[in-house]
PDB file of C-alpha atoms in Angstrom:
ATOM      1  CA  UNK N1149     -18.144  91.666 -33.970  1.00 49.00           C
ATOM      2  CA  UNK N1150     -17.112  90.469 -37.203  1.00 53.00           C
ATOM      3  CA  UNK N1151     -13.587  88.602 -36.375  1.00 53.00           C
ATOM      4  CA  UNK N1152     -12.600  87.936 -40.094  1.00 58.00           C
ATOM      5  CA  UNK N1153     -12.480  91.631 -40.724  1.00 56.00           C
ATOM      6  CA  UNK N1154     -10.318  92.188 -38.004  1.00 57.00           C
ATOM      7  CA  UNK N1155      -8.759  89.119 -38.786  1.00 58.00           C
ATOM      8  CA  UNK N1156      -7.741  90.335 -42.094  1.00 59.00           C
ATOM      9  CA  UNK N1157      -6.580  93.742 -40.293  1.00 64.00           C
ATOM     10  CA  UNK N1158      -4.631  92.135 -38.239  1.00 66.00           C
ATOM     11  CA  UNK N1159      -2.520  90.410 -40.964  1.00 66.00           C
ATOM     12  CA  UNK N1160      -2.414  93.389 -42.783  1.00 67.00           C
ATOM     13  CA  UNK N1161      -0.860  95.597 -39.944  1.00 72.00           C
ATOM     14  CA  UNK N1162       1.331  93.292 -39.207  1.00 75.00           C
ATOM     15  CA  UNK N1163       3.123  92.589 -42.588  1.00 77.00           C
ATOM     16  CA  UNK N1164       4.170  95.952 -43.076  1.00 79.00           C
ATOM     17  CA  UNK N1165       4.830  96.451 -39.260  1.00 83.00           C
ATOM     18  CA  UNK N1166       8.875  96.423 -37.994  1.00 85.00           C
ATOM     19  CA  UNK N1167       9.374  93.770 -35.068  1.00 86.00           C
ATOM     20  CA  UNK N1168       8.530  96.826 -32.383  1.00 89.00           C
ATOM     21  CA  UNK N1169       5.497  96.757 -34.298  1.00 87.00           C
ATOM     22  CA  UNK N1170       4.488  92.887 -34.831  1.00 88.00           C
ATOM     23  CA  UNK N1171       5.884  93.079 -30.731  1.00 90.00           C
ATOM     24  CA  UNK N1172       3.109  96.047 -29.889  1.00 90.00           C
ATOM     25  CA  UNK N1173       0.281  94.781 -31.951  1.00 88.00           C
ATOM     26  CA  UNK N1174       0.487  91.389 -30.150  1.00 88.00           C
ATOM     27  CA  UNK N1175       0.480  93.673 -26.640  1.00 91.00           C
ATOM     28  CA  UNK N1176      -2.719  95.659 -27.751  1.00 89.00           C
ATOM     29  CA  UNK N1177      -4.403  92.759 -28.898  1.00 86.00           C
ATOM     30  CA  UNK N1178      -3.780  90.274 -26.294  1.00 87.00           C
ATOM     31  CA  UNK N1179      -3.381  92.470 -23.098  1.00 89.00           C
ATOM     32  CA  UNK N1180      -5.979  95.324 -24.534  1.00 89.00           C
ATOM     33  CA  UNK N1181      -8.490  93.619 -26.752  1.00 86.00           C
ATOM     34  CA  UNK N1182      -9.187  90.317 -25.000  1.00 86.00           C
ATOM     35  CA  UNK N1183      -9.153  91.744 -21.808  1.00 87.00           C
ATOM     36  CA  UNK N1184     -11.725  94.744 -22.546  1.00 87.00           C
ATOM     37  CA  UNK N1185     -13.833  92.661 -24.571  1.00 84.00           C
ATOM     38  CA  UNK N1186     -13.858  89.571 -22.103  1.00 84.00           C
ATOM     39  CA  UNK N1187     -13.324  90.802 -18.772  1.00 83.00           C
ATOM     40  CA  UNK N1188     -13.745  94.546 -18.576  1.00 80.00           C
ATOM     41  CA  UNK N1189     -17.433  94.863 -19.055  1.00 77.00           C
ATOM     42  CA  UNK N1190     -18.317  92.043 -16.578  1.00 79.00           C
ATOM     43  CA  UNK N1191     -16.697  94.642 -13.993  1.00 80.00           C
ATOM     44  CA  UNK N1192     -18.541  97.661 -14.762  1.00 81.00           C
ATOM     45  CA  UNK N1193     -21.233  96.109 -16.305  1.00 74.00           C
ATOM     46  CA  UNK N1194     -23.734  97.395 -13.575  1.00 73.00           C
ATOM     47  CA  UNK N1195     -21.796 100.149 -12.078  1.00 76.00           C
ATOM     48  CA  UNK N1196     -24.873 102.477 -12.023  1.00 77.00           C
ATOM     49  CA  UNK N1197     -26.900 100.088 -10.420  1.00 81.00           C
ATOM     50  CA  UNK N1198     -24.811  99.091  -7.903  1.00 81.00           C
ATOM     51  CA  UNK N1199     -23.715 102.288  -6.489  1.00 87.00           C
ATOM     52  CA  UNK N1200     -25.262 102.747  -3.335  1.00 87.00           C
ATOM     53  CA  UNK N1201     -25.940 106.135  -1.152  1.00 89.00           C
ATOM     54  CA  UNK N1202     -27.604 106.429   2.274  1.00 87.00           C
ATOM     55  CA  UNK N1203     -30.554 107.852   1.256  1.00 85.00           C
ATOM     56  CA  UNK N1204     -33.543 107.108  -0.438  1.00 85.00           C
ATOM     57  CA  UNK N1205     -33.781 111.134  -2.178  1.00 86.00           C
ATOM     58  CA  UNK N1206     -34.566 110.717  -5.664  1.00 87.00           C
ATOM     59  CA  UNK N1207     -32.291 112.122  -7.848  1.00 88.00           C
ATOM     60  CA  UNK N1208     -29.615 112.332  -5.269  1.00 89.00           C
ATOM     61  CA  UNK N1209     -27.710 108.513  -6.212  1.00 89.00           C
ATOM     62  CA  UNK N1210     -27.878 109.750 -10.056  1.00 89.00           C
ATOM     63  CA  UNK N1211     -25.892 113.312  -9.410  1.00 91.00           C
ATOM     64  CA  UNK N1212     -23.501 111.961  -6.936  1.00 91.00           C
ATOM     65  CA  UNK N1213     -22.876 108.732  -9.619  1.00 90.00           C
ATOM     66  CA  UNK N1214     -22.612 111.548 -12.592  1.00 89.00           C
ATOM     67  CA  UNK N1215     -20.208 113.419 -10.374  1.00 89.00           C
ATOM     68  CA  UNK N1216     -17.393 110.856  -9.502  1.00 87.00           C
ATOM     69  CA  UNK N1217     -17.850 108.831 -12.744  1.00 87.00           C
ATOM     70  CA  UNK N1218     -18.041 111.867 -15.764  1.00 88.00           C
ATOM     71  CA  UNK N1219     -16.640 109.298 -17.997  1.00 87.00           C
ATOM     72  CA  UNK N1220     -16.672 105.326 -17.528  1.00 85.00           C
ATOM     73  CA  UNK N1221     -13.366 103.702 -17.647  1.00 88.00           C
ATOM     74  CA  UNK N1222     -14.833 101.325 -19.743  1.00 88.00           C
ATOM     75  CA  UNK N1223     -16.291 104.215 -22.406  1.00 88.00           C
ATOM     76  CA  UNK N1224     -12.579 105.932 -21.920  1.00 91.00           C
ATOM     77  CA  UNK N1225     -10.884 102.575 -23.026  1.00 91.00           C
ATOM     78  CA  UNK N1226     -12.842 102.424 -26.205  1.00 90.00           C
ATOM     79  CA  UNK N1227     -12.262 105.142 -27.144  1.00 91.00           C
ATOM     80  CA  UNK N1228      -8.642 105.040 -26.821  1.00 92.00           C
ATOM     81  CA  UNK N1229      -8.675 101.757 -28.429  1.00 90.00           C
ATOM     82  CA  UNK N1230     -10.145 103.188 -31.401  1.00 89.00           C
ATOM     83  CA  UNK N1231      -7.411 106.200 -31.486  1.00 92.00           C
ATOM     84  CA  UNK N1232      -4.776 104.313 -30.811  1.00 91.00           C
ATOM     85  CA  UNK N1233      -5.506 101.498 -33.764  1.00 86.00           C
ATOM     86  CA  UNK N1234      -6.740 104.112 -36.346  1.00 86.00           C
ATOM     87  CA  UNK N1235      -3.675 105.204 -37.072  1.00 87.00           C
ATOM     88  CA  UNK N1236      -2.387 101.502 -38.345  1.00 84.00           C
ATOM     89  CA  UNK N1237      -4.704 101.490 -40.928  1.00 84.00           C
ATOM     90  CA  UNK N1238      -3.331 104.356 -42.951  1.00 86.00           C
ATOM     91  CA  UNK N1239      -0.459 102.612 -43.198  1.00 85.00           C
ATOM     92  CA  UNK N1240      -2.260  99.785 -44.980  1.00 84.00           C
ATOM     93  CA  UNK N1241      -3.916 102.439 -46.877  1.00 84.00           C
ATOM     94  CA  UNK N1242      -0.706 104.249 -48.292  1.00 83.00           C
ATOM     95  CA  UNK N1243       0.341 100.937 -49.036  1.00 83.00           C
ATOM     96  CA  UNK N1244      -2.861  99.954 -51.190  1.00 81.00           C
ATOM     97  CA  UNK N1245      -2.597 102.981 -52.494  1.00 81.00           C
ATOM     98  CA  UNK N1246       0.404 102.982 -54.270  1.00 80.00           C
ATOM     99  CA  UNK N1247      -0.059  99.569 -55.350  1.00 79.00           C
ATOM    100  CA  UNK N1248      -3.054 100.871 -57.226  1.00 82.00           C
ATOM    101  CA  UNK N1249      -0.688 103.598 -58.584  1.00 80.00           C
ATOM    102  CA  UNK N1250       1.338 100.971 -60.144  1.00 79.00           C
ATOM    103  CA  UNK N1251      -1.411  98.781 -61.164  1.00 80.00           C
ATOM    104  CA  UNK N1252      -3.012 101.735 -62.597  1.00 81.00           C
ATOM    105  CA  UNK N1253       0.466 102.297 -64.494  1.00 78.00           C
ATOM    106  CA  UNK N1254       0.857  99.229 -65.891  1.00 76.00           C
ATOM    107  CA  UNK N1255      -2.241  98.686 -67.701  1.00 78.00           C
ATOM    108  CA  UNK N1256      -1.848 101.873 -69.374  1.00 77.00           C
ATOM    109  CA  UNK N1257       1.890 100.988 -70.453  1.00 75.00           C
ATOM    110  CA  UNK N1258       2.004  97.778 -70.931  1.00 70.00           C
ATOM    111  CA  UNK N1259       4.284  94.928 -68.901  1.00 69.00           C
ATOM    112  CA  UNK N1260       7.186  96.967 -70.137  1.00 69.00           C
ATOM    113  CA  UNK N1261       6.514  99.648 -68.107  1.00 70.00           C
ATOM    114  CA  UNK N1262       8.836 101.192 -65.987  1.00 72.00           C
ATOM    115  CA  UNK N1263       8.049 100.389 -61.842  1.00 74.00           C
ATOM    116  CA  UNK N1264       7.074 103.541 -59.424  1.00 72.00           C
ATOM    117  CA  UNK N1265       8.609 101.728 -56.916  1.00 73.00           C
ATOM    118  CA  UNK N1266      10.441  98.852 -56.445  1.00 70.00           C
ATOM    119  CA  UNK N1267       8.750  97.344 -52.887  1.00 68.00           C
ATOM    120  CA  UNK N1268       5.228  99.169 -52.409  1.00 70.00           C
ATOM    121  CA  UNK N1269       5.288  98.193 -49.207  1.00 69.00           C
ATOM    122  CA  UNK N1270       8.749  99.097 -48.539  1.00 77.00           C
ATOM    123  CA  UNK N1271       9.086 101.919 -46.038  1.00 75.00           C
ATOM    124  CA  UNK N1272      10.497 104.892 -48.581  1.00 77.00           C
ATOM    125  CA  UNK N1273       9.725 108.486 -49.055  1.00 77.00           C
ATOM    126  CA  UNK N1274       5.877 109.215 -47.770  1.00 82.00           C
ATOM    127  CA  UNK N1275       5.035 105.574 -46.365  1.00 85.00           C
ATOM    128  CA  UNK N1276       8.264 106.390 -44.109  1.00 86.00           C
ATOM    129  CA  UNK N1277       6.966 109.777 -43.921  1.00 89.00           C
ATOM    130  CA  UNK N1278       2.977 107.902 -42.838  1.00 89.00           C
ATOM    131  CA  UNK N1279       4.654 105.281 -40.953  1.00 90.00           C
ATOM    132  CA  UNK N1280       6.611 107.443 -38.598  1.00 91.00           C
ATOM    133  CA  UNK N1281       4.107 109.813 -37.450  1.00 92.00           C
ATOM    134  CA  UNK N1282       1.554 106.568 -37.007  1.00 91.00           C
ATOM    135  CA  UNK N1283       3.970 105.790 -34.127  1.00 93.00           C
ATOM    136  CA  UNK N1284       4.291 109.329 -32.717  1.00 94.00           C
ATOM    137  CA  UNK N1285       0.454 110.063 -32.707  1.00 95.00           C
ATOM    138  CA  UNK N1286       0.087 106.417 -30.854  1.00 93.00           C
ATOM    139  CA  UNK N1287       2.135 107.227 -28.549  1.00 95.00           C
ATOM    140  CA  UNK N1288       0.959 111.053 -27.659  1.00 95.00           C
ATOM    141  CA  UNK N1289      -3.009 109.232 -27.447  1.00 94.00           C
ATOM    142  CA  UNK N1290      -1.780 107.008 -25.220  1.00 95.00           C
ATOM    143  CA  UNK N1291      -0.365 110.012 -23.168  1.00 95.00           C
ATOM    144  CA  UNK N1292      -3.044 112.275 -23.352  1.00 95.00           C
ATOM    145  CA  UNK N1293      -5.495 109.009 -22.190  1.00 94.00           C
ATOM    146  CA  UNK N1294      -3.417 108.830 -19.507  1.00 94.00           C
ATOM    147  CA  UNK N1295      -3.189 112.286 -18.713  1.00 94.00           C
ATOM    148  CA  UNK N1296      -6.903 112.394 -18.750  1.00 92.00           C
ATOM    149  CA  UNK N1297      -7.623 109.418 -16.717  1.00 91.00           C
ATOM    150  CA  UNK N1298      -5.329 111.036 -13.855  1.00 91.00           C
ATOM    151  CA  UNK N1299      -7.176 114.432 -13.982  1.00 90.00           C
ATOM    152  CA  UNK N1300     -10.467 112.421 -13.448  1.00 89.00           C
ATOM    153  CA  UNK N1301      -9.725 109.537 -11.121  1.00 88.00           C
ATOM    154  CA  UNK N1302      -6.540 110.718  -9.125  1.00 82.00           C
ATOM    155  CA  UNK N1303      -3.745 108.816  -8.872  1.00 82.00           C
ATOM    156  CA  UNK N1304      -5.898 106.250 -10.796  1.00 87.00           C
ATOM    157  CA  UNK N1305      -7.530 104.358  -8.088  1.00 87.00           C
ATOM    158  CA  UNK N1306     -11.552 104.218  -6.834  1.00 89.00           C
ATOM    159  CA  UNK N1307     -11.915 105.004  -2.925  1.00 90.00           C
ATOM    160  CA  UNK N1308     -14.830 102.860  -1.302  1.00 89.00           C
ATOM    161  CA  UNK N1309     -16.182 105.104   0.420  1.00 91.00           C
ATOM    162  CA  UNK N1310     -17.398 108.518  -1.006  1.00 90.00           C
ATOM    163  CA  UNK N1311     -19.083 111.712   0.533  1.00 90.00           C
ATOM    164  CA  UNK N1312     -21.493 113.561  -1.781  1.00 90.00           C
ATOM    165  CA  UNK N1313     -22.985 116.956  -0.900  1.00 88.00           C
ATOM    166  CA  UNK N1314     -24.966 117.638  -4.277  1.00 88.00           C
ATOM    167  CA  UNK N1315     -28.412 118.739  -4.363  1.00 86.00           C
ATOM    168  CA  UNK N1316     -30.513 117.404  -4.254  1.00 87.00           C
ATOM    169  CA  UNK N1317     -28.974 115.425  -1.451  1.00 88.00           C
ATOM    170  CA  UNK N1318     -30.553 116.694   1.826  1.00 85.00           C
ATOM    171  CA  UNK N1319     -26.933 116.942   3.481  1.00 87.00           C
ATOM    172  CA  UNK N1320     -23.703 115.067   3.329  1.00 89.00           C
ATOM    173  CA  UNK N1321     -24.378 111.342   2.069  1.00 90.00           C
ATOM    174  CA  UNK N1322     -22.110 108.310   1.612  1.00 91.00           C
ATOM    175  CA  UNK N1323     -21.919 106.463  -1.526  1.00 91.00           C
ATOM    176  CA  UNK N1324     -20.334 103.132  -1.582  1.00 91.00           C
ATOM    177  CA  UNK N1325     -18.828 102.584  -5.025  1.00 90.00           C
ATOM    178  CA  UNK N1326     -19.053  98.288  -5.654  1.00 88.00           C
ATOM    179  CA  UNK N1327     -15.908  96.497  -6.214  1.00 87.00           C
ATOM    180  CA  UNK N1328     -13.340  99.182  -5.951  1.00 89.00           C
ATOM    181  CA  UNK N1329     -10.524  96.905  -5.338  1.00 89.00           C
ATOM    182  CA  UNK N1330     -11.315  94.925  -8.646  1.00 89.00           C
ATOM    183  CA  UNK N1331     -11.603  97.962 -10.636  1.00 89.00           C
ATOM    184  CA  UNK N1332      -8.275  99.523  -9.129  1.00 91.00           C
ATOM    185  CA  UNK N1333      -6.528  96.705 -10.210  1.00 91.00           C
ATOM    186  CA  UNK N1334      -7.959  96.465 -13.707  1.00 90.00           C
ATOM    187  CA  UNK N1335      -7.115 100.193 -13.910  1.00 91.00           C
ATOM    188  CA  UNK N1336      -3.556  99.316 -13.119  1.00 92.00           C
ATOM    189  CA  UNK N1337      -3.141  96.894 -15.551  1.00 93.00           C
ATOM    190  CA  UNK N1338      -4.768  98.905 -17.821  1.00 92.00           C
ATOM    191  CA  UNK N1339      -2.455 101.279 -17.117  1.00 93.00           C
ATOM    192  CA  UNK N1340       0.761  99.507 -17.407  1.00 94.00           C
ATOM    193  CA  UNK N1341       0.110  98.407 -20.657  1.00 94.00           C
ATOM    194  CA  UNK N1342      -0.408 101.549 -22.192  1.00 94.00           C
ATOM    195  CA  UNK N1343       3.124 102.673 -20.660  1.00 95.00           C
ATOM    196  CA  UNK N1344       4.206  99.420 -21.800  1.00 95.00           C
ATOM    197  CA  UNK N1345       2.700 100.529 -25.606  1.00 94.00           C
ATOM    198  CA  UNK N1346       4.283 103.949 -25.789  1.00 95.00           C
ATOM    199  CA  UNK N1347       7.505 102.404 -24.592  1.00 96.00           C
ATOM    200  CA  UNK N1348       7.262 100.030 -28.097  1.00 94.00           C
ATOM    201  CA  UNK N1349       6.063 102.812 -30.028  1.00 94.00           C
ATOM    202  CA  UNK N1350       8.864 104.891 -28.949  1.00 95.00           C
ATOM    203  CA  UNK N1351      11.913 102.177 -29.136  1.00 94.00           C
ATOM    204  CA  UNK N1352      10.436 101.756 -33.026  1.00 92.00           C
ATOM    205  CA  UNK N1353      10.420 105.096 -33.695  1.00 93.00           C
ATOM    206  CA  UNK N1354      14.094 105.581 -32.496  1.00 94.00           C
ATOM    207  CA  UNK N1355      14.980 102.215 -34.628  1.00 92.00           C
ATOM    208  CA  UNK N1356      13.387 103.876 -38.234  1.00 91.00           C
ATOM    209  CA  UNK N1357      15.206 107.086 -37.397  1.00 92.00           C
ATOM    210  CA  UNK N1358      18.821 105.746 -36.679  1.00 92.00           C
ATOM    211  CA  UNK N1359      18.486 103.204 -39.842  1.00 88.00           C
ATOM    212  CA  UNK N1360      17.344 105.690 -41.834  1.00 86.00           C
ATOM    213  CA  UNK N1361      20.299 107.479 -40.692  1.00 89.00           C
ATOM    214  CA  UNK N1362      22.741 105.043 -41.229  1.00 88.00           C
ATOM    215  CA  UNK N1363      21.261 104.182 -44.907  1.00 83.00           C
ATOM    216  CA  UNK N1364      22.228 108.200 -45.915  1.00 82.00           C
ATOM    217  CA  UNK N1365      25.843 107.971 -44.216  1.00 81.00           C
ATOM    218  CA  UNK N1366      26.208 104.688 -46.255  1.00 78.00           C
ATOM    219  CA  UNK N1367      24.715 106.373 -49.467  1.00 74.00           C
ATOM    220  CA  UNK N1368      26.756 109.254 -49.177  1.00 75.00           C
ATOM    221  CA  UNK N1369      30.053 107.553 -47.935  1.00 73.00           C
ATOM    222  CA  UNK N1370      29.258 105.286 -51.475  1.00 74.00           C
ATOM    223  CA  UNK N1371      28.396 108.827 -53.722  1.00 69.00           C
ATOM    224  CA  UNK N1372      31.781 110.103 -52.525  1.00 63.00           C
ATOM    225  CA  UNK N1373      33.526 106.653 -53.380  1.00 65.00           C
ATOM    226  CA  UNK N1374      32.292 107.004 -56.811  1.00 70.00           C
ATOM    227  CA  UNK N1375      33.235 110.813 -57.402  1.00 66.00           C
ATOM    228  CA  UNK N1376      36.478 110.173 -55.770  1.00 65.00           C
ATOM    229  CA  UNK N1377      37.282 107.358 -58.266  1.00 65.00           C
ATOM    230  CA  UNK N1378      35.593 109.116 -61.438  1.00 62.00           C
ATOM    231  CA  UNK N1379      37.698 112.726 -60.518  1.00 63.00           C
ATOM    232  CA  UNK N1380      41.342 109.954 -59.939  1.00 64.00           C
ATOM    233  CA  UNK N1381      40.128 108.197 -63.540  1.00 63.00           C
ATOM    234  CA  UNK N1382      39.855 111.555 -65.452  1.00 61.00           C
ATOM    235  CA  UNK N1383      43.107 112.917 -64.033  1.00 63.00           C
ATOM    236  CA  UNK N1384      45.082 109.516 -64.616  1.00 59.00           C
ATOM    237  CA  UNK N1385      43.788 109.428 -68.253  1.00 54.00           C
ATOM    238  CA  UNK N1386      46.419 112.493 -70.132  1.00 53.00           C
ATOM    239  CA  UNK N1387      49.343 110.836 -68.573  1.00 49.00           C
ATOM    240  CA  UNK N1388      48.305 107.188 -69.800  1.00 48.00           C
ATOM    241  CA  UNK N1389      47.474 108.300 -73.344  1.00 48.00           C
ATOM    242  CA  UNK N1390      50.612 110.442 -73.347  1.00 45.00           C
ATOM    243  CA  UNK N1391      52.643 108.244 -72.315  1.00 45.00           C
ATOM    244  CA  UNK N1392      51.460 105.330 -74.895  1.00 45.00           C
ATOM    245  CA  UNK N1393      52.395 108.127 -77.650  1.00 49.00           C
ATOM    246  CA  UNK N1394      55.535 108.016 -76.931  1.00 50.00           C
ATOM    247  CA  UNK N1395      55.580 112.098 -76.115  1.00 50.00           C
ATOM    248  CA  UNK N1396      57.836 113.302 -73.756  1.00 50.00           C
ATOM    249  CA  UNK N1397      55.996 113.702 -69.895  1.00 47.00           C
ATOM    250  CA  UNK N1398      56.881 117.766 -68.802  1.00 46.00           C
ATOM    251  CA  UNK N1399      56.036 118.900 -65.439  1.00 49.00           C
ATOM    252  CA  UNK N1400      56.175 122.170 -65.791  1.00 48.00           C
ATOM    253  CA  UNK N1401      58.075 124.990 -68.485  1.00 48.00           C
ATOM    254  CA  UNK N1402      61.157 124.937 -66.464  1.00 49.00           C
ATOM    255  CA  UNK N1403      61.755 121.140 -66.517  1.00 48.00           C
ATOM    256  CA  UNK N1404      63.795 119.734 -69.108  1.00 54.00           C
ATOM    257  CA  UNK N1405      63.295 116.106 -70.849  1.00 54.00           C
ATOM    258  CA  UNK N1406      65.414 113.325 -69.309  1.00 54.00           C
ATOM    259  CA  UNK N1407      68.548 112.585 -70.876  1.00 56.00           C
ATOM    260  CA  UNK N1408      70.728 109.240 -71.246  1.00 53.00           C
ATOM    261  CA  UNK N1409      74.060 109.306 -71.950  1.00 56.00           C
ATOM    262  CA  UNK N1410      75.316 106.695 -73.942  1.00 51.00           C
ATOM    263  CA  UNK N1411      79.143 105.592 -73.802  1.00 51.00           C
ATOM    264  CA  UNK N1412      80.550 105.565 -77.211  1.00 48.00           C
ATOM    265  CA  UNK N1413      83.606 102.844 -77.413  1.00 49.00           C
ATOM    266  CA  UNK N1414      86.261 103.248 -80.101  1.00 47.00           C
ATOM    267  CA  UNK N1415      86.834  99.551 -81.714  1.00 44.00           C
ATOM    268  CA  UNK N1416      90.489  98.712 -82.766  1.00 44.00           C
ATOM    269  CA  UNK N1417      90.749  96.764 -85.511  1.00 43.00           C
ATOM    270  CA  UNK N1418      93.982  94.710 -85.997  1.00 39.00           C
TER     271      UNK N1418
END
């Protein structure tokens, strides 16, 4: 495994990541990564080998394995691992993309140009748009994976002790699956992380929604502000310049002009 590509992924999800995000790519890459790459496969390493019937029939340990293990856990994980981290890296892809858009742009106009956007990596219009459903489609693999992983194993946990009737088993054997109690509890943990993971994904999800929210009551509440002052400017304005004219102010036909009367005194002279 190459760690300075995913290195370089790393960094890259989480600079454009919210702190839900920088929060649930630590999770999945401490509490998922490590421990499936370190720890997981030592556990079912030799699961095949290890399960035991009581019978020496060949071809009868094979079916009976096949039947309660369709899928490994540790194939399962993988695989979710994969869906679940996908997603991620269209962000960082969106994000290199427009910042080839605007590379693009400026060569052909010059340094004067004017910008597509002002943050490329500022989560506005699609990347929003790519962000947001990122977090959803996490969340509904981590679901489904754990949907699936109670229709196979119910109510996630390995019993020690199996009884297989398959042919070609000659009647009813018992299978002894190895270290059942270690797997149950990596299972578990397994398991709370990913409930754990969706928890993140959702609380992010509900924190880009209600800011988003907030940012159109504040650009609205500002828009009507503005009008409000532009409509108060424009009616203030024939009053003003009629009343710097000096031409009489009439509010309406049957109004008449103020009047002041003056007191005319009569001088005596003597």
């Amino acid at each position: 495994m190459n760690w300075t590509v995913y290195e370089a992924l790393l960094s890259g999800v989480n600079k454009y990541s919210t702190s839900f995000g920088r929060i649930w790519l630590s999770v999945v890459f401490i509490f998922r990564v490590l421990v499936y790459l370190l720890m997981v496969g030592r556990v079912w390493g030799e699961d095949q080998r290890d399960f035991d019937c009581d019978t020496r029939q060949p071809g009868c340990r094979n079916v009976c394995y096949d039947h309660y293990f369709p899928v490994s856990h540790v194939r399962l994980w993988a695989l979710q691992l994969i869906f679940v981290t996908c997603p991620s890296l269209l962000v960082i892809m969106h994000v290199s993309y427009r910042e080839d858009k605007e590379r693009k742009l400026r060569e052909k106009m010059g340094k004067d140009y004017r910008k597509l956007y002002a943050d490329t990596s500022k989560k506005r219009g699609g990347l929003w748009w790519t962000y947001l459903l990122s977090l959803l489609f996490k969340a509904s693999v981590d679901s489904i994976f754990l949907y699936v992983f109670h229709m196979i194993y119910e109510n996630y946990t390995l019993p020690r002790l199996v009884k297989c009737t398959l042919s070609p088993c000659p009647n009813t054997v018992d299978c002894y699956i190895p270290r059942a109690t270690e797997k149950n509890l990596f299972t578990l943990f397994m398991i709370i992380i990913s409930v754990i993971c969706i928890v993140l994904n959702l609380c992010e999800v509900t924190y880009l929604v209600v800011k988003r929210c907030r940012e159109c009551g504040r650009n609205k509440r500002t828009k009507d502000d503005i009008c409000l002052g532009e409509e108060s400017r424009l009616t203030s304005e024939p009053r003003n310049s009629a009343s710097l004219s000096g031409q009489p102010i009439f509010n309406g036909v049957d109004c008449k002009p103020p009047t002041i009367e003056i007191e005319v005194h009569k001088l005596s002279v003597k």
